[in-house]
Coordinates of C-alpha atoms in Angstrom, one line a residue:
Chain A
M1 CA 0.0 0.1 0.2
N2 CA 1.4 3.3 -1.1
L3 CA 1.6 6.7 0.0
M4 CA -0.7 7.9 -2.8
E5 CA -3.6 5.5 -1.7
N6 CA -3.0 6.5 1.8
V7 CA -3.3 10.3 1.0
K8 CA -6.6 9.6 -1.1
M9 CA -8.2 7.9 1.6
A10 CA -7.3 10.4 4.2
L11 CA -8.4 13.3 1.8
A12 CA -11.9 11.3 1.4
S13 CA -12.2 11.0 4.9
I14 CA -11.6 14.9 5.8
W15 CA -13.8 15.8 2.8
S16 CA -16.8 13.5 4.5
N17 CA -16.5 15.6 7.5
K18 CA -15.8 18.9 6.2
M19 CA -17.1 21.2 8.8
R20 CA -15.3 19.2 11.7
S21 CA -12.2 19.0 9.7
F22 CA -12.0 22.8 9.2
L23 CA -12.9 23.6 12.8
T24 CA -9.9 21.2 13.7
M25 CA -7.9 23.0 11.2
L26 CA -8.8 26.4 12.5
G27 CA -6.4 25.9 15.6
I28 CA -3.5 25.1 13.3
I29 CA -4.6 27.9 11.0
I30 CA -4.8 30.7 13.7
G31 CA -1.5 29.4 15.4
I32 CA 0.7 29.4 12.1
S33 CA -0.8 32.5 10.5
S34 CA 0.1 34.6 13.8
V35 CA 3.5 33.0 14.0
I36 CA 4.1 33.8 10.5
A37 CA 2.7 37.5 10.7
V38 CA 4.8 38.3 13.5
V39 CA 7.8 36.7 12.2
S40 CA 7.9 38.3 8.8
L41 CA 6.9 41.8 10.6
G42 CA 9.6 41.5 12.7
Q43 CA 12.1 40.5 10.2
G44 CA 10.5 43.1 7.7
G45 CA 11.6 45.6 10.3
Q46 CA 14.8 44.5 10.7
H47 CA 15.3 44.5 6.9
T48 CA 14.2 48.2 6.8
I49 CA 16.4 49.1 9.4
T50 CA 19.4 47.5 7.8
G51 CA 18.5 48.9 4.5
E52 CA 18.4 52.4 6.2
F53 CA 21.8 52.1 7.7
E54 CA 23.4 50.6 4.8
K55 CA 22.3 53.8 2.6
I56 CA 24.2 55.9 5.2
G57 CA 27.1 53.6 5.1
A58 CA 28.3 50.3 6.4
N59 CA 31.7 51.8 7.0
T60 CA 30.7 54.7 8.5
V61 CA 32.0 55.7 12.2
L62 CA 30.5 58.4 14.4
I63 CA 33.4 60.2 16.3
T64 CA 31.6 62.0 19.1
V65 CA 32.8 64.4 21.9
D66 CA 31.6 63.3 25.9
S67 CA 30.4 67.0 26.5
S68 CA 29.8 66.3 29.9
K69 CA 33.7 66.1 30.4
A70 CA 34.7 68.2 27.3
E71 CA 35.8 71.9 27.4
L72 CA 35.4 74.0 24.8
S73 CA 39.0 73.4 23.6
D74 CA 38.3 69.8 23.2
Y75 CA 35.6 70.3 20.6
I76 CA 36.4 69.3 17.0
T77 CA 37.4 71.8 14.7
L78 CA 37.5 71.8 10.7
E79 CA 41.1 71.8 11.0
D80 CA 40.9 68.7 13.1
V81 CA 38.7 66.8 10.4
K82 CA 41.1 68.0 7.6
Q83 CA 44.1 66.2 9.5
L84 CA 41.9 63.2 10.2
K85 CA 41.3 62.9 6.5
E86 CA 45.0 63.3 5.6
K87 CA 46.8 61.5 8.5
V88 CA 44.6 58.6 9.1
P89 CA 45.3 56.1 6.6
Y90 CA 42.1 54.3 6.6
I91 CA 39.7 57.3 6.3
R92 CA 38.2 57.7 2.9
Y93 CA 35.8 60.4 3.9
A94 CA 35.4 62.7 6.9
T95 CA 33.1 65.5 7.7
P96 CA 31.7 67.4 10.6
V97 CA 27.9 67.6 10.7
F98 CA 26.6 71.4 11.8
Q99 CA 23.0 71.9 11.8
V100 CA 21.3 75.2 12.2
Q101 CA 17.9 76.4 11.7
G102 CA 17.6 80.0 9.8
Q103 CA 15.9 81.6 7.1
A104 CA 15.7 81.2 3.5
N105 CA 14.3 84.1 0.8
S106 CA 13.8 84.0 -2.7
R107 CA 12.1 87.2 -4.7
L108 CA 8.8 85.2 -4.1
K109 CA 9.1 83.8 -0.7
S110 CA 10.5 83.5 2.7
K111 CA 10.6 80.1 4.2
R112 CA 12.1 78.4 7.3
A113 CA 15.2 76.6 6.6
Y114 CA 17.2 73.6 8.3
I115 CA 20.7 74.2 7.2
I116 CA 23.4 71.4 7.3
G117 CA 27.0 72.1 6.9
G118 CA 30.1 69.8 6.4
T119 CA 32.9 69.2 4.1
S120 CA 32.5 68.1 0.5
D121 CA 32.6 64.6 1.9
L122 CA 29.0 65.2 3.2
Y123 CA 27.9 64.2 -0.1
Q124 CA 29.2 60.8 0.0
V125 CA 28.7 60.4 3.9
D126 CA 25.1 61.2 3.9
N127 CA 24.4 59.5 0.5
I128 CA 22.7 62.5 -0.9
E129 CA 21.0 62.2 -4.1
L130 CA 20.7 65.0 -6.5
A131 CA 18.0 65.8 -9.2
Y132 CA 19.9 68.5 -10.6
G133 CA 23.1 70.4 -10.6
R134 CA 26.0 69.4 -8.5
F135 CA 27.5 69.3 -4.7
Y136 CA 30.0 71.8 -3.5
N137 CA 33.5 70.8 -4.3
D138 CA 37.0 71.2 -2.2
A139 CA 37.5 74.5 -3.4
E140 CA 34.3 75.8 -2.5
Y141 CA 34.7 74.5 0.8
E142 CA 37.9 75.9 1.4
E143 CA 37.4 79.2 0.3
G144 CA 33.8 79.2 1.9
K145 CA 32.0 80.0 -1.2
P146 CA 28.2 81.0 -1.0
V147 CA 27.0 78.3 -2.8
A148 CA 24.0 76.0 -1.5
I149 CA 22.2 72.8 -2.5
I150 CA 18.5 72.9 -1.6
S151 CA 15.8 70.2 -1.2
N152 CA 13.4 69.6 -3.8
S153 CA 10.5 70.6 -1.8
A154 CA 12.1 74.0 -1.0
A155 CA 13.0 74.5 -4.8
K156 CA 9.3 74.2 -5.6
S157 CA 8.0 76.2 -2.5
L158 CA 10.6 79.2 -2.9
F159 CA 10.7 79.2 -6.9
K160 CA 7.5 77.4 -8.0
M161 CA 9.7 75.3 -10.3
E162 CA 12.2 72.3 -10.0
D163 CA 15.3 72.9 -11.8
V164 CA 16.7 76.2 -9.7
V165 CA 20.3 75.6 -10.4
G166 CA 21.9 78.8 -10.9
M167 CA 19.1 80.8 -9.0
T168 CA 20.2 83.2 -6.2
L169 CA 18.6 82.7 -2.6
D170 CA 19.0 85.0 0.6
I171 CA 20.0 82.5 3.4
G172 CA 20.8 83.3 6.9
S173 CA 19.2 84.3 10.2
D174 CA 17.0 87.3 10.9
F175 CA 20.2 89.4 11.9
A176 CA 22.6 88.3 9.1
K177 CA 21.9 87.0 5.6
K178 CA 23.9 86.3 2.4
S179 CA 23.3 85.9 -1.1
F180 CA 23.8 82.2 -2.3
T181 CA 24.0 80.6 -5.7
V182 CA 22.1 77.2 -5.6
I183 CA 24.1 74.8 -7.5
G184 CA 22.6 71.6 -6.9
V185 CA 18.7 70.2 -6.0
V186 CA 18.4 67.1 -3.9
K187 CA 16.0 64.3 -4.9
N188 CA 13.2 64.2 -2.7
Q189 CA 14.0 61.8 0.3
I190 CA 11.0 61.7 2.0
E191 CA 8.4 61.6 -0.4
M192 CA 5.8 60.0 1.8
F193 CA 5.6 63.4 3.7
S194 CA 5.8 65.8 0.7
D195 CA 2.6 63.5 -1.0
M196 CA 0.8 64.1 2.1
T197 CA 1.6 67.7 3.3
N198 CA 1.9 70.9 1.2
E199 CA 5.5 71.5 0.6
D200 CA 5.1 75.2 1.6
N201 CA 4.8 74.0 5.2
L202 CA 7.7 71.9 5.0
P203 CA 11.2 73.8 6.1
A204 CA 14.0 73.9 3.2
I205 CA 16.9 71.7 3.8
I206 CA 19.9 73.3 2.7
Y207 CA 23.7 72.0 2.5
M208 CA 26.2 74.2 2.3
P209 CA 30.1 74.0 3.1
A210 CA 30.7 74.2 6.7
T211 CA 33.2 77.1 6.2
T212 CA 30.4 79.0 4.6
L213 CA 28.0 78.4 7.5
K214 CA 30.6 79.4 10.0
Q215 CA 31.2 82.8 8.5
L216 CA 27.3 83.3 8.1
F217 CA 26.6 82.6 11.7
G218 CA 29.6 83.5 13.2
M219 CA 30.2 80.3 14.7
Y220 CA 33.1 78.9 16.9
G221 CA 33.4 76.4 14.3
A222 CA 33.8 73.3 16.5
T223 CA 31.5 70.5 16.7
T224 CA 30.7 67.1 18.9
Q225 CA 29.9 65.0 15.9
V226 CA 32.1 64.0 13.1
Y227 CA 31.6 61.1 10.5
I228 CA 34.3 59.2 9.0
V229 CA 34.0 56.6 6.4
A230 CA 36.4 53.5 6.4
D231 CA 38.0 52.3 3.2
S232 CA 36.9 48.9 3.8
K233 CA 34.9 46.8 6.4
E234 CA 38.1 45.2 7.8
N235 CA 39.4 48.9 8.7
I236 CA 36.5 50.1 10.4
E237 CA 37.8 49.9 13.9
S238 CA 41.3 50.7 13.2
A239 CA 40.1 53.9 11.6
G240 CA 38.2 54.8 14.4
N241 CA 40.8 54.1 17.0
L242 CA 43.5 56.1 14.8
A243 CA 40.8 59.0 14.5
V244 CA 40.3 59.2 18.3
K245 CA 44.1 58.9 18.9
L246 CA 44.9 61.8 16.5
L247 CA 42.4 64.1 18.0
E248 CA 43.6 63.4 21.4
N249 CA 47.3 64.1 20.4
R250 CA 45.9 67.3 18.8
H251 CA 43.8 68.5 21.9
G252 CA 46.5 67.3 24.4
N253 CA 43.9 65.3 26.3
R254 CA 44.8 61.9 26.2
G255 CA 43.6 59.7 29.1
R256 CA 40.3 61.7 29.8
E257 CA 38.4 59.7 27.2
I258 CA 36.7 62.8 25.5
Y259 CA 36.3 61.1 22.2
K260 CA 34.6 57.9 21.2
A261 CA 34.4 56.2 18.0
E262 CA 31.1 54.2 17.2
P263 CA 30.5 52.0 14.1
L264 CA 27.3 52.6 12.8
M265 CA 26.6 49.1 12.1
K266 CA 27.1 48.2 15.7
Q267 CA 24.4 50.4 16.4
L268 CA 22.6 48.3 13.9
D269 CA 23.4 45.1 15.3
Q270 CA 22.0 46.3 18.7
I271 CA 18.8 47.3 17.1
N272 CA 18.5 44.4 15.5
N273 CA 19.3 42.2 18.5
V274 CA 16.5 43.9 20.6
L275 CA 14.1 43.5 17.6
G276 CA 15.1 40.0 17.2
I277 CA 14.6 39.0 20.8
F278 CA 11.3 40.9 20.8
T279 CA 10.0 39.0 17.4
T280 CA 10.9 35.7 19.1
F281 CA 9.0 36.3 22.3
V282 CA 5.9 37.1 20.6
A283 CA 6.1 34.6 17.9
A284 CA 6.7 31.8 21.1
V285 CA 3.4 33.4 22.5
A286 CA 1.6 32.9 19.1
A287 CA 3.2 29.5 18.9
I288 CA 1.3 28.5 22.2
S289 CA -1.7 28.8 20.2
L290 CA -0.4 26.3 17.4
L291 CA 0.2 24.0 20.5
V292 CA -3.4 24.3 21.4
G293 CA -4.5 23.6 17.7
G294 CA -2.3 20.4 17.9
V295 CA -4.3 19.4 21.1
G296 CA -7.6 20.0 18.9
V297 CA -6.2 17.6 16.2
M298 CA -5.6 15.0 18.7
N299 CA -9.0 15.4 20.2
I300 CA -10.7 15.0 16.9
M301 CA -8.6 12.2 15.8
L302 CA -9.3 10.3 19.1
V303 CA -13.2 10.9 18.3
S304 CA -12.5 9.5 14.9
V305 CA -11.0 6.5 15.7
T306 CA -13.7 5.9 18.2
E307 CA -16.4 6.3 15.3
R308 CA -14.6 4.4 13.1
T309 CA -13.8 1.4 15.2
R310 CA -16.0 -0.8 13.0
E311 CA -14.4 0.4 9.9
I312 CA -10.9 -0.5 11.5
G313 CA -12.2 -4.0 12.5
I314 CA -13.2 -4.5 8.9
R315 CA -10.1 -3.2 7.3
K316 CA -8.0 -5.5 9.8
A317 CA -10.3 -8.5 9.0
I318 CA -9.7 -8.4 5.2
G319 CA -5.8 -7.9 5.8
A320 CA -4.9 -4.7 7.0
R321 CA -1.8 -5.0 9.3
T322 CA -1.0 -2.6 12.2
G323 CA 1.2 -0.2 10.3
H324 CA -1.6 0.3 7.6
I325 CA -4.1 1.4 10.1
L326 CA -1.4 3.5 12.0
F327 CA -0.4 5.2 8.8
Q328 CA -3.7 5.6 7.7
F329 CA -4.6 7.5 10.7
L330 CA -1.4 9.6 11.0
T331 CA -1.8 10.6 7.4
E332 CA -5.0 12.0 8.2
S333 CA -3.8 14.1 11.0
V334 CA -0.6 15.0 9.0
I335 CA -3.0 16.2 6.2
I336 CA -5.4 18.1 8.3
S337 CA -2.3 20.0 9.9
C338 CA -0.6 20.6 6.6
I339 CA -3.7 21.9 5.2
G340 CA -4.0 24.1 8.2
G341 CA -0.3 24.9 8.1
I342 CA -0.7 26.3 4.1
L343 CA -4.0 28.1 5.0
G344 CA -2.4 29.7 8.0
L345 CA 0.8 30.5 5.9
I346 CA -1.7 32.2 3.4
F347 CA -3.7 34.1 6.2
G348 CA -0.3 35.0 8.0
I349 CA 1.1 36.6 4.7
A350 CA -2.0 38.4 4.2
G351 CA -2.0 39.5 7.9
A352 CA 1.4 40.5 8.0
Y353 CA 0.9 42.7 4.8
G354 CA -2.4 44.2 6.2
L355 CA -0.8 44.9 9.8
G356 CA 2.4 46.2 8.0
S357 CA 0.7 48.8 5.8
I358 CA -1.1 50.2 9.0
A359 CA 2.2 50.1 10.8
G360 CA 4.5 51.6 8.1
I361 CA 6.7 48.2 7.9
S362 CA 7.0 46.1 4.7
P363 CA 6.9 42.5 5.9
Y364 CA 9.6 40.3 4.7
I365 CA 8.7 36.7 3.9
S366 CA 11.8 34.6 3.9
P367 CA 11.8 31.2 2.2
G368 CA 13.0 29.7 5.8
T369 CA 9.8 31.0 7.4
V370 CA 7.7 29.4 4.7
I371 CA 9.5 26.1 4.9
I372 CA 9.5 26.2 8.9
A373 CA 6.1 26.7 8.9
I374 CA 5.1 23.6 6.5
L375 CA 7.7 21.6 8.5
F376 CA 6.3 22.6 11.9
S377 CA 2.7 21.9 11.2
S378 CA 3.4 18.7 9.9
A379 CA 5.3 18.0 12.8
V380 CA 2.3 19.0 14.8
G381 CA 0.4 16.6 12.9
I382 CA 2.7 13.6 13.5
F383 CA 3.2 14.5 17.3
F384 CA -0.3 14.8 18.0
G385 CA -1.6 12.2 15.3
I386 CA 0.5 9.5 16.6
Y387 CA -1.3 8.7 20.0
P388 CA -4.7 8.4 18.4
A389 CA -3.2 6.2 15.4
R390 CA -1.5 3.9 17.8
K391 CA -4.8 3.5 19.3
A392 CA -6.5 2.7 16.3
A393 CA -3.7 0.1 15.1
R394 CA -3.7 -1.6 18.2
L395 CA -7.7 -2.3 18.5
D396 CA -8.5 -6.1 18.5
P397 CA -10.4 -6.9 15.4
I398 CA -12.7 -8.9 16.9
E399 CA -14.1 -6.5 19.4
A400 CA -13.7 -3.6 16.7
L401 CA -16.0 -5.7 14.3
R402 CA -18.5 -6.2 16.9
Y403 CA -18.6 -2.3 17.8
E404 CA -22.0 -0.7 17.2
Chain B
M1 CA -6.4 -27.7 4.1
I2 CA -7.9 -27.0 7.5
R3 CA -6.6 -29.1 10.3
I4 CA -7.4 -28.0 14.1
E5 CA -6.4 -30.5 16.7
N6 CA -7.5 -30.4 20.3
V7 CA -8.1 -26.5 20.3
T8 CA -9.4 -24.8 23.3
K9 CA -10.1 -21.2 23.9
V10 CA -10.4 -19.4 27.1
Y11 CA -11.7 -16.0 27.5
R12 CA -10.1 -14.3 30.7
N13 CA -12.0 -11.0 32.0
G14 CA -10.5 -10.3 35.3
E15 CA -11.5 -13.1 37.6
I16 CA -13.8 -14.7 35.2
Q17 CA -12.7 -17.4 33.0
L18 CA -14.7 -18.4 30.1
T19 CA -13.9 -21.3 28.3
A20 CA -15.6 -21.0 24.6
L21 CA -14.1 -24.0 23.0
K22 CA -13.0 -27.4 24.8
G23 CA -10.7 -29.1 22.8
V24 CA -12.3 -29.1 19.6
S25 CA -10.9 -31.1 16.2
L26 CA -11.8 -30.5 12.6
H27 CA -10.6 -31.5 9.3
V28 CA -11.8 -30.0 6.4
K29 CA -10.4 -30.9 3.1
P30 CA -10.1 -28.7 -0.2
G31 CA -13.5 -28.2 -2.1
E32 CA -15.6 -29.1 1.1
F33 CA -18.6 -27.0 2.1
V34 CA -18.9 -27.2 5.5
A35 CA -21.9 -25.7 7.6
V36 CA -21.5 -25.2 11.4
M37 CA -24.6 -25.2 13.3
G38 CA -25.6 -24.7 16.9
P39 CA -27.3 -22.7 19.5
S40 CA -25.9 -19.4 20.4
G41 CA -23.3 -19.5 23.0
C42 CA -22.2 -22.9 21.7
G43 CA -18.7 -21.5 20.6
K44 CA -19.4 -21.5 16.7
S45 CA -18.5 -17.9 16.5
T46 CA -15.2 -18.5 18.5
L47 CA -14.3 -21.4 16.0
M48 CA -15.0 -19.1 12.9
N49 CA -12.7 -16.3 14.6
L50 CA -10.1 -18.9 15.3
L51 CA -10.3 -20.3 11.7
G52 CA -10.4 -16.9 10.3
C53 CA -6.9 -16.1 12.1
L54 CA -9.0 -13.1 14.0
D55 CA -7.9 -14.6 17.2
S56 CA -5.1 -16.7 18.6
I57 CA -6.0 -20.3 20.4
T58 CA -5.4 -20.7 23.9
S59 CA -3.7 -24.4 23.3
G60 CA -3.8 -26.7 20.7
K61 CA -3.0 -26.8 17.0
Y62 CA -4.0 -25.1 13.6
I63 CA -2.5 -25.9 10.5
L64 CA -3.9 -23.8 7.6
N65 CA -2.6 -25.4 4.2
G66 CA 0.0 -27.1 5.6
K67 CA 1.3 -24.2 7.6
D68 CA 1.0 -23.9 11.4
V69 CA -0.5 -20.6 12.2
S70 CA -1.0 -20.9 16.1
T71 CA 2.4 -19.4 16.5
L72 CA 1.7 -16.6 14.4
S73 CA 2.1 -12.8 15.3
G74 CA -1.1 -10.5 14.6
N75 CA 0.9 -9.1 11.3
E76 CA 1.6 -12.4 10.0
L77 CA -1.9 -13.3 10.7
A78 CA -3.1 -10.3 9.0
Y79 CA -1.3 -11.4 5.9
I80 CA -2.8 -14.7 6.3
R81 CA -6.2 -13.3 6.2
N82 CA -5.5 -11.1 3.4
K83 CA -4.2 -13.9 1.3
E84 CA -5.8 -17.2 2.1
I85 CA -9.1 -16.1 3.9
G86 CA -12.3 -14.3 2.4
F87 CA -14.9 -13.3 5.0
V88 CA -18.6 -12.9 4.7
F89 CA -20.4 -11.4 7.3
Q90 CA -23.8 -11.3 8.5
S91 CA -24.2 -7.5 8.5
F92 CA -22.0 -7.0 5.3
N93 CA -19.6 -5.0 6.8
L94 CA -19.0 -2.9 3.8
L95 CA -17.2 0.5 4.5
P96 CA -20.1 3.0 4.0
R97 CA -18.0 6.0 2.5
M98 CA -16.2 3.8 -0.2
T99 CA -18.2 3.2 -3.5
I100 CA -18.7 -0.5 -4.2
L101 CA -15.8 -0.8 -6.5
E102 CA -13.6 0.7 -3.9
N103 CA -14.9 -1.6 -1.2
V104 CA -14.1 -4.7 -3.5
E105 CA -10.7 -3.3 -4.4
L106 CA -9.8 -2.8 -0.6
P107 CA -8.2 -6.3 0.1
M108 CA -5.9 -5.7 -3.1
V109 CA -5.0 -2.5 -1.7
Y110 CA -3.4 -3.9 1.5
A111 CA -1.9 -7.0 -0.9
G112 CA -0.2 -4.1 -2.6
V113 CA -1.8 -4.9 -6.0
P114 CA -1.1 -1.9 -8.5
A115 CA -4.1 0.3 -9.1
R116 CA -4.9 -0.9 -12.8
E117 CA -5.1 -4.6 -11.9
R118 CA -7.0 -3.7 -8.9
R119 CA -9.6 -2.4 -10.9
A120 CA -9.9 -5.2 -13.7
R121 CA -9.6 -7.9 -10.7
A122 CA -12.5 -6.0 -8.7
L123 CA -14.6 -5.8 -12.0
E124 CA -14.3 -9.7 -12.5
A125 CA -14.9 -10.4 -9.0
L126 CA -18.2 -8.3 -9.2
A127 CA -19.1 -9.9 -12.5
R128 CA -18.9 -13.4 -10.8
V129 CA -21.4 -12.3 -8.3
D130 CA -23.7 -10.6 -11.2
L131 CA -23.0 -7.2 -10.3
S132 CA -21.8 -5.2 -13.1
E133 CA -24.2 -2.2 -12.5
R134 CA -24.1 0.5 -9.7
I135 CA -20.6 -0.1 -9.0
K136 CA -20.0 3.6 -8.4
H137 CA -22.5 3.9 -5.7
R138 CA -22.3 3.7 -2.1
P139 CA -23.5 0.5 -0.2
S140 CA -26.3 2.5 1.4
E141 CA -27.8 3.1 -2.2
I142 CA -28.3 -0.7 -2.9
S143 CA -30.4 -3.4 -1.6
G144 CA -29.3 -6.0 1.3
G145 CA -29.0 -8.9 -1.2
Q146 CA -26.7 -6.4 -3.5
R147 CA -24.7 -5.5 -0.5
Q148 CA -24.0 -9.4 0.5
R149 CA -23.0 -9.9 -3.1
V150 CA -20.6 -7.1 -3.0
A151 CA -19.1 -8.7 0.4
I152 CA -18.6 -11.9 -1.4
A153 CA -17.0 -10.2 -4.3
R154 CA -14.6 -8.6 -1.8
A155 CA -14.1 -12.2 -0.1
I156 CA -13.1 -13.9 -3.5
V157 CA -11.1 -10.8 -5.1
N158 CA -7.7 -12.1 -3.8
K159 CA -8.5 -15.8 -4.7
P160 CA -8.4 -16.9 -1.2
S161 CA -8.5 -20.7 -0.6
V162 CA -11.4 -20.8 2.0
I163 CA -14.2 -18.7 2.5
L164 CA -15.7 -18.0 6.0
A165 CA -19.5 -17.1 6.0
D166 CA -20.9 -15.9 9.2
E167 CA -24.7 -16.2 9.1
P168 CA -24.2 -14.9 5.5
T169 CA -28.1 -14.7 4.9
G170 CA -29.1 -13.9 8.5
N171 CA -30.2 -10.4 7.6
L172 CA -31.8 -11.5 4.2
D173 CA -35.4 -12.6 3.1
T174 CA -36.0 -16.1 1.7
K175 CA -35.7 -15.1 -2.0
V176 CA -32.8 -13.5 -1.9
T177 CA -31.2 -16.2 0.3
V178 CA -31.6 -18.5 -2.4
E179 CA -29.8 -16.0 -4.7
I180 CA -26.9 -15.8 -2.1
M181 CA -26.3 -19.4 -1.8
R182 CA -26.6 -20.1 -5.2
I183 CA -23.3 -17.7 -5.6
I184 CA -21.7 -19.7 -2.8
Q185 CA -22.2 -23.1 -4.3
Q186 CA -21.3 -21.9 -7.6
L187 CA -18.0 -20.7 -5.9
N188 CA -17.5 -23.8 -4.1
D189 CA -18.2 -25.9 -7.2
E190 CA -15.0 -23.9 -8.6
G191 CA -12.9 -25.2 -5.7
V192 CA -13.1 -22.6 -3.2
T193 CA -13.6 -24.2 0.2
V194 CA -16.5 -22.9 2.2
L195 CA -17.3 -22.9 6.0
M196 CA -20.5 -21.4 6.8
V197 CA -22.0 -20.6 10.2
T198 CA -25.8 -20.8 10.5
H199 CA -28.4 -21.7 12.6
E200 CA -31.1 -22.6 9.9
P201 CA -31.5 -25.9 8.7
D202 CA -32.6 -24.8 5.6
V203 CA -29.6 -22.9 5.0
A204 CA -27.3 -25.6 6.4
N205 CA -28.7 -28.1 3.7
Y206 CA -26.9 -26.0 0.8
A207 CA -23.7 -27.3 2.4
K208 CA -22.2 -30.7 1.7
R209 CA -21.2 -31.4 5.3
I210 CA -22.7 -30.3 8.7
V211 CA -20.9 -29.7 11.9
R212 CA -23.1 -29.4 15.0
M213 CA -21.4 -27.9 18.2
K214 CA -22.8 -27.3 21.7
D215 CA -21.3 -26.2 24.9
G216 CA -17.9 -25.5 23.0
C217 CA -17.6 -29.1 21.5
I218 CA -18.4 -30.6 18.3
I219 CA -21.3 -33.1 18.9
D220 CA -22.0 -34.5 15.4
D221 CA -20.5 -34.4 12.0
Y222 CA -21.9 -35.9 9.1
P223 CA -22.5 -35.3 5.2
V224 CA -25.7 -33.8 4.0
Q225 CA -28.2 -36.1 2.8
N226 CA -30.6 -34.8 0.1
R227 CA -28.5 -31.5 -0.6
T228 CA -30.4 -28.5 -2.1
V229 CA -28.5 -28.1 -5.1
L230 CA -29.5 -24.8 -6.9

């Protein structure tokens, strides 16, 4: 007697008790679908975060100044940044990030501005994508040229057009303003918001050389945050350590542990770790419902064995061996669990997309998740089916034949 | 063919012991048609269960086709039941959810016969019991006589050497009884050994030999005079 025969027989038996079979499956369906939904949302979250980090740069290290211990003389200057790039062998890019709130005025309009200053490396470090024009170069940085790159939404709002390269713009505070030439327009990075809100309400995002920014606002020109990018994954750590050493030498503050180098990927690992633990925990809770579903399968199979005692007797009388009967009932419970598992998978994926669209996470369904779901539901079928199947297989043929 | 010697069967139920067979010996040669008669509780059903390899004997010996089956395991007995014995029950014992054709095919499923051959042999067996229509119907959709004919087809489909019929006409009216007995006699004429339990003298008269039992013993064993031949 082969497997096909068994499967056919099991399907016929499941089909003849449609409602009961479905209700039995329901436990498995709920269990599998909740596990799938939780896991694929969790993995989706991890993927999104990883993707964001990789966009910023897998080799990026953030150098920070511990402001609780630091004095003003310990802050990182533009000259420090220049030295970092020139003296430390593994550093490919280095830029401070200055962030200042200000004003931007075109002939048409005045607007709140969010101004970001750095070296020309900011372009690579921040992975800026331009729709028009170019980023400022080293020369413009060195000379502190009044050039600016503005966001797409700012261009639309200030000039009522998109390609505004070559236009002039007054940028600054209420007290001091300077005329800038727009040399580039950034592709919209936060499209989700610009679709929903009027771009007039969004602040203009403006990039300019840190040197220019320094002049414009009359700042001291030192920062607590510098991003460096190592030339390869292997050198991330060395680049960070060497950078800290160089800064300590330049500021003569060795031993006070003012500077800290933190690879962004390390932060990612931490976040993913937390998210992973959370996902596992919720999935484990969901898996308990799968256990309950398995008990449901066992319960119904026991009822089925009792109901079909006479059938088992007849089968044994005409030559079914213990293994035949065992296998027949086991096949039935595995098929019930497997169909439940497949339906659960479908509902789980649907649920993950449904919940994901509400929560703003795109779920990630890995082949591993799918395979594990199917294998796990078969395992539930075997585990909870074995006892009823053995009970059936061990029935005494004469007593089974007498059963009414 | 069938030889049992000094067979006893004791049922134990806690403290109570019930001796159903008290040292029965019987020899049935190939091609015989034996009717086993006796009042209820005389042990004739127990004897049939033992001969059908559905139960194990307590003591004594059972030789079937030259093979000692008294010491075989449950699965080995299942194999013998499948290959050597065809059962016909009073209450037909067809599987209600299967079609007639599937019911007849079932013994071959357990014998490992390929699907195509199963179909052909099942149709052949059904033809031998004059049932070629309604084979895709379920047992509940045909008459009692037809059901018993399906059961006979199922019993002979694996070409057993012996058919054990336990009150095969007990649930049937006189007219249908004649039909069923004609088929059984035909099979016997073709060489199949038949053992039949009955308590009706009319039905026993279709057999060639009658064995009478009482209180777990064989009390009489004689050939049928003036046999009813159809």
